[in-house]
PDB file of C-alpha atoms in Angstrom:
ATOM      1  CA  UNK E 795     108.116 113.700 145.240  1.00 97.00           C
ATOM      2  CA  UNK E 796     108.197 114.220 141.557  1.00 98.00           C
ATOM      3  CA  UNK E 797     107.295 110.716 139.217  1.00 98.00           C
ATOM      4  CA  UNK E 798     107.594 111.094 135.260  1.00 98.00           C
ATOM      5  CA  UNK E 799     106.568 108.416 132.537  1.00 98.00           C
ATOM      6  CA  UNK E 800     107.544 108.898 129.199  1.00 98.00           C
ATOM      7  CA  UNK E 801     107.555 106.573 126.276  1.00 98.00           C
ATOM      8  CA  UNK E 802     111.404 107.663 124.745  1.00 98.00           C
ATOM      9  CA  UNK E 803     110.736 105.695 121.121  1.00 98.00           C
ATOM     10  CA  UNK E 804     114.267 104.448 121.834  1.00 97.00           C
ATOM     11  CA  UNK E 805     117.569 105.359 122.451  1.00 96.00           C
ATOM     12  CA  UNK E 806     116.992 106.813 126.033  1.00 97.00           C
ATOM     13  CA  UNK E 807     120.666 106.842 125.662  1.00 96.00           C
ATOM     14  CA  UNK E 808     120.450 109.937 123.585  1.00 96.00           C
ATOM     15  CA  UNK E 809     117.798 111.279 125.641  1.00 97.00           C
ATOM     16  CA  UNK E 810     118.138 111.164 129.394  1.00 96.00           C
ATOM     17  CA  UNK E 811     120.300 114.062 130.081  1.00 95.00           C
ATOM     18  CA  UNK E 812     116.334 115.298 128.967  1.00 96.00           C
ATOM     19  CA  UNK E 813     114.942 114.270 131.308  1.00 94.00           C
ATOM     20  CA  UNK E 814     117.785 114.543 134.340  1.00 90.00           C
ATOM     21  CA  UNK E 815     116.240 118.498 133.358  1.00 92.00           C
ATOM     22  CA  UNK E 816     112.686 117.484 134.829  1.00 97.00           C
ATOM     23  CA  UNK E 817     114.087 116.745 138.828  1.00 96.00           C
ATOM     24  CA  UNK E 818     112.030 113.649 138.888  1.00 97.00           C
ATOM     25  CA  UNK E 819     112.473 111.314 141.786  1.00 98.00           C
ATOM     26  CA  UNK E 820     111.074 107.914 139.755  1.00 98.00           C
ATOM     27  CA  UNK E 821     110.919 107.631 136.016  1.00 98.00           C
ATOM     28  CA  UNK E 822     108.869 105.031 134.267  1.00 98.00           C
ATOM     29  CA  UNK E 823     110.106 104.630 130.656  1.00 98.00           C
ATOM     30  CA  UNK E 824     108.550 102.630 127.924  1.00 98.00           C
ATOM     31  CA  UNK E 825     110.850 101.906 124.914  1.00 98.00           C
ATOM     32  CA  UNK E 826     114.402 102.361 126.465  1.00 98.00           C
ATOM     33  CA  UNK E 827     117.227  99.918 126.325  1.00 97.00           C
ATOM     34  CA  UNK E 828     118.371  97.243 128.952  1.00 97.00           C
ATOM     35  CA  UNK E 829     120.773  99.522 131.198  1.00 95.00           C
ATOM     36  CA  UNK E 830     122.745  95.846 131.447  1.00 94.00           C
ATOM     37  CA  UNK E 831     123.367  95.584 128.161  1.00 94.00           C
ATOM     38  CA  UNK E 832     124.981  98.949 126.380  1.00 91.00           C
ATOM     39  CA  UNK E 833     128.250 100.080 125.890  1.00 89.00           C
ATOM     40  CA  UNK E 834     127.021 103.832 126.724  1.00 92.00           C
ATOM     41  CA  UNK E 835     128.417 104.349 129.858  1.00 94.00           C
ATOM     42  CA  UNK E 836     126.711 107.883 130.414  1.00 94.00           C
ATOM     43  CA  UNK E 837     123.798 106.131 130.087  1.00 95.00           C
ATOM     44  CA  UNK E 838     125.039 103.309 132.708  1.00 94.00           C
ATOM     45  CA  UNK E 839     125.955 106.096 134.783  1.00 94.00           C
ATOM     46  CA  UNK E 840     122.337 108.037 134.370  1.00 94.00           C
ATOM     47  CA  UNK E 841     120.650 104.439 135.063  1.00 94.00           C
ATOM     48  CA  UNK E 842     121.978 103.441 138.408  1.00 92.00           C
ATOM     49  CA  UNK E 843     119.217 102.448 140.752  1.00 96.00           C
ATOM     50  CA  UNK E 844     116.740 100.823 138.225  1.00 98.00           C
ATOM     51  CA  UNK E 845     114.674  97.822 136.936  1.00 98.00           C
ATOM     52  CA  UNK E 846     113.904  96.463 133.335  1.00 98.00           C
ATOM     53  CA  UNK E 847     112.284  94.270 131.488  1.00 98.00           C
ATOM     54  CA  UNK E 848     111.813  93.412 128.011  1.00 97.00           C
ATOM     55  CA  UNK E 849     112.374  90.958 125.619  1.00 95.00           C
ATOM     56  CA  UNK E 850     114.340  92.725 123.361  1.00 93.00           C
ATOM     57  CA  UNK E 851     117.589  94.624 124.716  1.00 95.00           C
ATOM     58  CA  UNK E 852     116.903  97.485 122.700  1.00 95.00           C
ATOM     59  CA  UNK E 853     113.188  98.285 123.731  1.00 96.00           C
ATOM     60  CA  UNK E 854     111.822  97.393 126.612  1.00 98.00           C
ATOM     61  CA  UNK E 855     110.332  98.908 129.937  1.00 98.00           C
ATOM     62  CA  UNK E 856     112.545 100.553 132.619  1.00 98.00           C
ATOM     63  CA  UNK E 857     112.016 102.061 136.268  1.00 98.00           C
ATOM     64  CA  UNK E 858     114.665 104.576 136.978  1.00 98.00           C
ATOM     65  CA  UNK E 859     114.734 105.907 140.643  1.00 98.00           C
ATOM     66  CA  UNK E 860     116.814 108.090 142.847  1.00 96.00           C
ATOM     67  CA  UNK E 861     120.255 106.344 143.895  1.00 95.00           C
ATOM     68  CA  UNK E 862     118.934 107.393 147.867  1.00 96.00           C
ATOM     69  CA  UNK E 863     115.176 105.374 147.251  1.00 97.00           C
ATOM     70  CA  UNK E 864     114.698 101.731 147.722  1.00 98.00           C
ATOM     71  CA  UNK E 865     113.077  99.426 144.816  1.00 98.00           C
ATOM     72  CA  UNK E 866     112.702  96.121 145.064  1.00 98.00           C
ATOM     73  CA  UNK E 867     110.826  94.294 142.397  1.00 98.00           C
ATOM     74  CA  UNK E 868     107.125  92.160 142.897  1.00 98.00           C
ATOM     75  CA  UNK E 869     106.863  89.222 141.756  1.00 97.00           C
ATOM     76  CA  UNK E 870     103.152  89.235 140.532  1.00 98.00           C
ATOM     77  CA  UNK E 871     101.758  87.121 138.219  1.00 98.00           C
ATOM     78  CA  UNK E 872     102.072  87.854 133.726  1.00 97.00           C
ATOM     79  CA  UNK E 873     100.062  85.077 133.046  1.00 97.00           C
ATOM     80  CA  UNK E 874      96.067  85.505 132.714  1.00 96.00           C
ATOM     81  CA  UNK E 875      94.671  81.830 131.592  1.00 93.00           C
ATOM     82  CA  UNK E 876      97.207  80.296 129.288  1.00 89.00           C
ATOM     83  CA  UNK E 877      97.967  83.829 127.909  1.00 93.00           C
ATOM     84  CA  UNK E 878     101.163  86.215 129.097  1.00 96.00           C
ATOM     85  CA  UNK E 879     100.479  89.706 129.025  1.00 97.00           C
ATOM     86  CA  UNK E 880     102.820  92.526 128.805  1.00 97.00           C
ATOM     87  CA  UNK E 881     104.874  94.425 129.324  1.00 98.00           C
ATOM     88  CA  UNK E 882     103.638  95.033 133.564  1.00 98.00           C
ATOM     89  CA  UNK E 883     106.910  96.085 135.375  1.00 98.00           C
ATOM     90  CA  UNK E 884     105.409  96.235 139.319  1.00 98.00           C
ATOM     91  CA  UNK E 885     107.814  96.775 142.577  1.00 98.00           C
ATOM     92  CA  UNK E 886     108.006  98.724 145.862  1.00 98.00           C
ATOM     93  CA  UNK E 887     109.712 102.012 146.498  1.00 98.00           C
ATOM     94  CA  UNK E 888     111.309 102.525 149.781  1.00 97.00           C
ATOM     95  CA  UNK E 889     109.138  99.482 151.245  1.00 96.00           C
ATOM     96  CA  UNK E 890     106.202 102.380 151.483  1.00 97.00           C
ATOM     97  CA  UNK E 891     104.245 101.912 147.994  1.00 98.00           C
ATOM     98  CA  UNK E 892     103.778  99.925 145.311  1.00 98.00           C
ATOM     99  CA  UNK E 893     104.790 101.565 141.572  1.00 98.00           C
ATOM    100  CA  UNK E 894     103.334  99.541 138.349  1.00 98.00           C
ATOM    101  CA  UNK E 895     105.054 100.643 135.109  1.00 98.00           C
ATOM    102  CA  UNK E 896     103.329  99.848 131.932  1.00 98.00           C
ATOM    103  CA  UNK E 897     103.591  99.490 128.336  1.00 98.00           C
ATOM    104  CA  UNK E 898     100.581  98.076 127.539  1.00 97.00           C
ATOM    105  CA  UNK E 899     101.050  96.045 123.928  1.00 95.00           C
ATOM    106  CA  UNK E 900      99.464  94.414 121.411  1.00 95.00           C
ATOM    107  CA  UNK E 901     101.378  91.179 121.815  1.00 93.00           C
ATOM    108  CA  UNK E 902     100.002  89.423 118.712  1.00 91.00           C
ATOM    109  CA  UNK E 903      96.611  89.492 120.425  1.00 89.00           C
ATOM    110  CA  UNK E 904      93.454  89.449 117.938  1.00 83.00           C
ATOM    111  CA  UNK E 905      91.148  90.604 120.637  1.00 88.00           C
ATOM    112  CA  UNK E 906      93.091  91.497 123.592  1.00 95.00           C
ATOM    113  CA  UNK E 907      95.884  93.619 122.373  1.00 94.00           C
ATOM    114  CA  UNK E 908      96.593  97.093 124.567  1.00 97.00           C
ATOM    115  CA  UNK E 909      94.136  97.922 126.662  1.00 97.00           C
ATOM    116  CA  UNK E 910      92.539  93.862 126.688  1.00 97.00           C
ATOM    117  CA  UNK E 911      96.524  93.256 128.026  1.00 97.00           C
ATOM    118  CA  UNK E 912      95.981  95.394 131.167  1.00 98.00           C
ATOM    119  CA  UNK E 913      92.411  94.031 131.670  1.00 98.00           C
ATOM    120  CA  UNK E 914      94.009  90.235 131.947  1.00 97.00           C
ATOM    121  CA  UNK E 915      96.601  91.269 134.144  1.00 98.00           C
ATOM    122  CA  UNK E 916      93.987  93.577 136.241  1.00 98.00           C
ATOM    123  CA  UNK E 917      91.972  90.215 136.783  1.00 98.00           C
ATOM    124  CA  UNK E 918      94.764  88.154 137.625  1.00 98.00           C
ATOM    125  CA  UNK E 919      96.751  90.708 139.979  1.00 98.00           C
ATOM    126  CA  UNK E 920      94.331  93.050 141.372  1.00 97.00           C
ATOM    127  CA  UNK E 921      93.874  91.523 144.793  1.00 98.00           C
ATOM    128  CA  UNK E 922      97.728  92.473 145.211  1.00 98.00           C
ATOM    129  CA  UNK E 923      96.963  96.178 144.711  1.00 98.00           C
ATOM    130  CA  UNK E 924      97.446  98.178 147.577  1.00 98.00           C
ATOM    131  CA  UNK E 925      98.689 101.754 148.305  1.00 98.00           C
ATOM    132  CA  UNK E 926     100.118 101.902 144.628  1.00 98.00           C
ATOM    133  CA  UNK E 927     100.547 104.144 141.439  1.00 98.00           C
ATOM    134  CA  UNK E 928     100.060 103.108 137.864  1.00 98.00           C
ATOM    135  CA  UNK E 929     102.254 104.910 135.446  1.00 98.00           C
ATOM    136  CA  UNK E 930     102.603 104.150 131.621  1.00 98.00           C
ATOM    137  CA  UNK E 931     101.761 103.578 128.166  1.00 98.00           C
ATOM    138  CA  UNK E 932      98.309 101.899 127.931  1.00 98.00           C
ATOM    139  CA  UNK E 933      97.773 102.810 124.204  1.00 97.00           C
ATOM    140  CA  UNK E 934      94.204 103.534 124.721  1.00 98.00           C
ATOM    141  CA  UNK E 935      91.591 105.567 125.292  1.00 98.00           C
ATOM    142  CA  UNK E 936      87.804 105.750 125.591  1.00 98.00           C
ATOM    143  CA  UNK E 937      87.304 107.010 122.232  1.00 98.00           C
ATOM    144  CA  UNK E 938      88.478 103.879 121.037  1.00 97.00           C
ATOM    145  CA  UNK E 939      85.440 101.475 123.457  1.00 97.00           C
ATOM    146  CA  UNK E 940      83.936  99.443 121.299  1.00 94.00           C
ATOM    147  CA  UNK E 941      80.079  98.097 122.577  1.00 91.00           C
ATOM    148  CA  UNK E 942      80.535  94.858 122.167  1.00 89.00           C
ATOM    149  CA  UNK E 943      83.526  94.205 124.492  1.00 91.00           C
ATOM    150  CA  UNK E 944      83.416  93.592 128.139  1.00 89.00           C
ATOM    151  CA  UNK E 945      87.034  94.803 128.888  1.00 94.00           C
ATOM    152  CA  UNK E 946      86.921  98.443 126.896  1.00 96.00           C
ATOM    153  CA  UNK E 947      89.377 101.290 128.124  1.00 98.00           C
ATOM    154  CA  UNK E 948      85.948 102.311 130.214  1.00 98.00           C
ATOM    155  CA  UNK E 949      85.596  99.152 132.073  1.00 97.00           C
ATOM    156  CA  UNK E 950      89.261  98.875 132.648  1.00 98.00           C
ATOM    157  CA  UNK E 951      89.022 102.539 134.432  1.00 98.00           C
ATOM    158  CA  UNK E 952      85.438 101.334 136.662  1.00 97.00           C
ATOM    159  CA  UNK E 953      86.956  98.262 137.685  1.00 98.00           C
ATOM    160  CA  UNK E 954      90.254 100.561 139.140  1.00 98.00           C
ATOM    161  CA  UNK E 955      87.739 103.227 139.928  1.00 98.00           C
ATOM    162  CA  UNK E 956      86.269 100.010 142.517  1.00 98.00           C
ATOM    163  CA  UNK E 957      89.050  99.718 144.278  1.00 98.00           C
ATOM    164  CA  UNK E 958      90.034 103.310 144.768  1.00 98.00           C
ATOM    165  CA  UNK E 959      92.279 104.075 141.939  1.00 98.00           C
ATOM    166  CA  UNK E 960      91.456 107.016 139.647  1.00 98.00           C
ATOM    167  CA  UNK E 961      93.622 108.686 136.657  1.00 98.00           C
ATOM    168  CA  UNK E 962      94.982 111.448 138.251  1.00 98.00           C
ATOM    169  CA  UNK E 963      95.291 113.793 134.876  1.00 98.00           C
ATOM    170  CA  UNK E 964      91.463 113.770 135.159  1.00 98.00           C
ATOM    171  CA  UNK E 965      91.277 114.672 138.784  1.00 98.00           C
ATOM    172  CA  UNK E 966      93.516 117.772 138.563  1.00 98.00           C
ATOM    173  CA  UNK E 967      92.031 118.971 135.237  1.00 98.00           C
ATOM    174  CA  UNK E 968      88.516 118.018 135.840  1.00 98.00           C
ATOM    175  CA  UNK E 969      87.761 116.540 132.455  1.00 98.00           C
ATOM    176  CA  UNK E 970      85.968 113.202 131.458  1.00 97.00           C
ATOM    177  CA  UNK E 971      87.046 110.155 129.908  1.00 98.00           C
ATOM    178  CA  UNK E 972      87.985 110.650 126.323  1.00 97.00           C
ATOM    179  CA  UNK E 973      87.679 114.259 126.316  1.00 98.00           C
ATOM    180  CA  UNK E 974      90.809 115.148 127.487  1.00 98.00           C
ATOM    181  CA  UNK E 975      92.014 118.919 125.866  1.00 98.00           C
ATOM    182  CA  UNK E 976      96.031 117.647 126.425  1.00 98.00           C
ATOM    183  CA  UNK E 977      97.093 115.237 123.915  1.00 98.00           C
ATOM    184  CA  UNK E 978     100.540 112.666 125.250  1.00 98.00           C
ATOM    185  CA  UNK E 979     100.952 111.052 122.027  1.00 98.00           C
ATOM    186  CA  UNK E 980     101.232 111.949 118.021  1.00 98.00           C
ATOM    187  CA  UNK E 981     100.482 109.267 115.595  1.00 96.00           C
ATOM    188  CA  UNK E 982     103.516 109.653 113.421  1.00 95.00           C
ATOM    189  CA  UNK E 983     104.725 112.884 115.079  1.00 95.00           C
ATOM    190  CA  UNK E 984     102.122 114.753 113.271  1.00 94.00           C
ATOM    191  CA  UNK E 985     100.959 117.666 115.219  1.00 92.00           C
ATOM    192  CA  UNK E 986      97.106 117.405 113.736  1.00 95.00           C
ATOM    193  CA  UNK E 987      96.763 113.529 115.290  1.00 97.00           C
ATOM    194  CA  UNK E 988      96.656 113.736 118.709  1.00 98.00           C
ATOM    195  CA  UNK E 989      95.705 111.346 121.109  1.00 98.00           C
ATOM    196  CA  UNK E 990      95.768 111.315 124.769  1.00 98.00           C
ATOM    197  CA  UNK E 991      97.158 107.536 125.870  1.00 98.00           C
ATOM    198  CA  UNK E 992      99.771 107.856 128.637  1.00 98.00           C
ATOM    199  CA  UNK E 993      98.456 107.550 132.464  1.00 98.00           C
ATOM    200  CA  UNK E 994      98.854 108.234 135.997  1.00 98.00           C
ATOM    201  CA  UNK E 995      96.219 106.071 138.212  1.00 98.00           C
ATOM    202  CA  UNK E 996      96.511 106.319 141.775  1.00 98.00           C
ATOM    203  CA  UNK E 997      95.114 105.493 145.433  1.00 98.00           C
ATOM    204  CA  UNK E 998      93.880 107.887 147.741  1.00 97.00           C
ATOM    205  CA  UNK E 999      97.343 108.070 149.370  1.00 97.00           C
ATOM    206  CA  UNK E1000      98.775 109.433 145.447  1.00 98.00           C
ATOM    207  CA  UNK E1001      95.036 111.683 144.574  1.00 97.00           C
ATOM    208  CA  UNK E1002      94.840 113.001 147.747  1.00 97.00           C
ATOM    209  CA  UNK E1003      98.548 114.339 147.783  1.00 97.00           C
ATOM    210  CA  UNK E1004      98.528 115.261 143.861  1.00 98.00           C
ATOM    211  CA  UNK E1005     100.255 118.731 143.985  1.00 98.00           C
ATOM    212  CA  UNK E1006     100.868 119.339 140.112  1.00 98.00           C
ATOM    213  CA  UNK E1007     100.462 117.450 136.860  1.00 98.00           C
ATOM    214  CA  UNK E1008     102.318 118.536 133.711  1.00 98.00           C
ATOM    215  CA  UNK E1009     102.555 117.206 130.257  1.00 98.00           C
ATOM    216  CA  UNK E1010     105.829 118.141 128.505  1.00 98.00           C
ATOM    217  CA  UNK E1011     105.595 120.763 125.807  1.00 97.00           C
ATOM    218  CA  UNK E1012     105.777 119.395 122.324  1.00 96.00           C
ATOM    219  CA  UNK E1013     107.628 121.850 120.824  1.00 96.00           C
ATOM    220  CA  UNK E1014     110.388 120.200 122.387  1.00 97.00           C
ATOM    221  CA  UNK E1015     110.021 116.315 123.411  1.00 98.00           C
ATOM    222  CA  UNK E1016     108.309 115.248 119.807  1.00 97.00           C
ATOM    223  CA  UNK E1017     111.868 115.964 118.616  1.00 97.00           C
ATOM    224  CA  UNK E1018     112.717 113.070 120.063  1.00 97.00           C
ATOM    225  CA  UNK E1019     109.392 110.963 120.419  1.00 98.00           C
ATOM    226  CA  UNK E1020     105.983 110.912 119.484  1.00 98.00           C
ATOM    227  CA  UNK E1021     104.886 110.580 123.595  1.00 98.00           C
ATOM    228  CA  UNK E1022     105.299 113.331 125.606  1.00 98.00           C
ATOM    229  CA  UNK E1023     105.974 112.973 128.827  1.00 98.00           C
ATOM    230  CA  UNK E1024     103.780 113.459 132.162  1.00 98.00           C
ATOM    231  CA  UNK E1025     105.078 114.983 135.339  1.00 98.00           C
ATOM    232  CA  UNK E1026     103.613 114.516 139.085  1.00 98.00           C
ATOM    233  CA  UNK E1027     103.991 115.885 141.856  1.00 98.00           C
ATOM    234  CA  UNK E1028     103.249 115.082 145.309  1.00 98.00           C
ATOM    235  CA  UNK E1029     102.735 117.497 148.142  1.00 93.00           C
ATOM    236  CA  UNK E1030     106.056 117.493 150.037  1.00 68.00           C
ATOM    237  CA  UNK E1031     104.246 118.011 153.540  1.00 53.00           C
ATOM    238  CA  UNK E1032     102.427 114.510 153.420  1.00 45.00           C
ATOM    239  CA  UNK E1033     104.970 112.694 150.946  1.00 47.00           C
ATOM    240  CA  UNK E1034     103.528 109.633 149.512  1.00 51.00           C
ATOM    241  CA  UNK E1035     107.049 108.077 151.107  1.00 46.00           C
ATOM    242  CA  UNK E1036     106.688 109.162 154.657  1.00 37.00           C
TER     243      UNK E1036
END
């Protein structure tokens, strides 16, 4: 099974027949438009089997799999306190695991903005985690901990690292936490501001079957975003859906 994230910056409309090129099974993408709501019917088409969210129809957070796979969504809670996080897009494939697609934001947050929106909904929703695989945008990085806070980019990544869940870029390449040599993301397209802020975090039953991991050459996807995007695979022998 092949799973790709991949924040498009827009217009997926423009951009899928992109990614139909990468074979993936699921897609998770951050910035695309409401599949509901466009007059592009090749993108209609493309979309098929699929859930969104967002709050506006132009840019929002879409799951894209296989017309053959089952997805149903999960209705977990968005609300930490008096305080709705987003955007967390969670559901079941094939009634086998459970898929959360991020795009962590700041959502007007003066301390809790990106990586402080995933630690709310961690708190809230983490007793509902289960054989699953986090895929997304979380804007964030350990570079970027600050000392002071109690729900940095490191704590996020112990508290997942407690119940199992590990970023599987870091498995496969064997690097540490904020010290990654692959860059996903280029602050303004610029080539000489990299960053390295797109995730896959998995369960034993995803690290254990991790077969590949790819990050899209930027030669060509930064002509159409400034994310690239990130490619797993799962061994086909033991497939996380049988």
């Amino acid at each position: 099974m092949r799973i790709v994230t991949w924040n498009c910056n827009g217009a997926l409309r423009k951009k899928h027949v992109h990614l139909a090129a990468l074979k993936a099974d699921i897609c998770v993408i951050q910035e695309c438009e409401d599949p509901l709501r466009t007059q592009d019917h090749g993108y209609v088409e493309w979309a098929g089997n699929h859930l969104w969210i967002g709050e506006n129809r132009n840019k929002g957070l879409g799951i894209f799999v296989r017309n053959d796979l089952a997805i149903e969504p999960l209705y977990w809670s968005n609300i930490y306190k008096d305080h709705y996080v987003k955007y967390f897009l969670p559901c079941l494939i094939n009634k086998d695991f459970q898929l959360l697609g991020i795009w962590a934001h700041h959502n007007n947050s003066p301390n809790f903005g990106y990586i402080g929106q995933m630690w709310k909904y961690l708190q809230v929703n983490k007793g509902n985690f289960g054989k699953i695989l986090l895929a997304g945008d979380l804007n964030s990085n350990a570079i970027w901990d600050e000392w002071d806070r109690w729900w940095n980019h490191s704590d996020v990544l112990r508290e997942l690292h407690e119940l199992g869940i590990e970023s599987l870029y870091h498995r496969f390449f064997k690097e540490g936490q904020g010290k990654e040599t692959n860059p996903t993301f280029f602050m303004n397209r610029k080539q000489e501001r990299p960053y390295h802020i797109d995730y896959f975090l998995g369960s034993m039953a995803f690290s254990s079957r991790l077969s590949g991991f790819g990050i899209g050459a930027k030669e060509m996807w930064l002509k159409m975003s400034d994310h690239l995007p990130l490619i797993c695979d799962f061994d086909e022998q033991h497939n996380v859906s049988a």
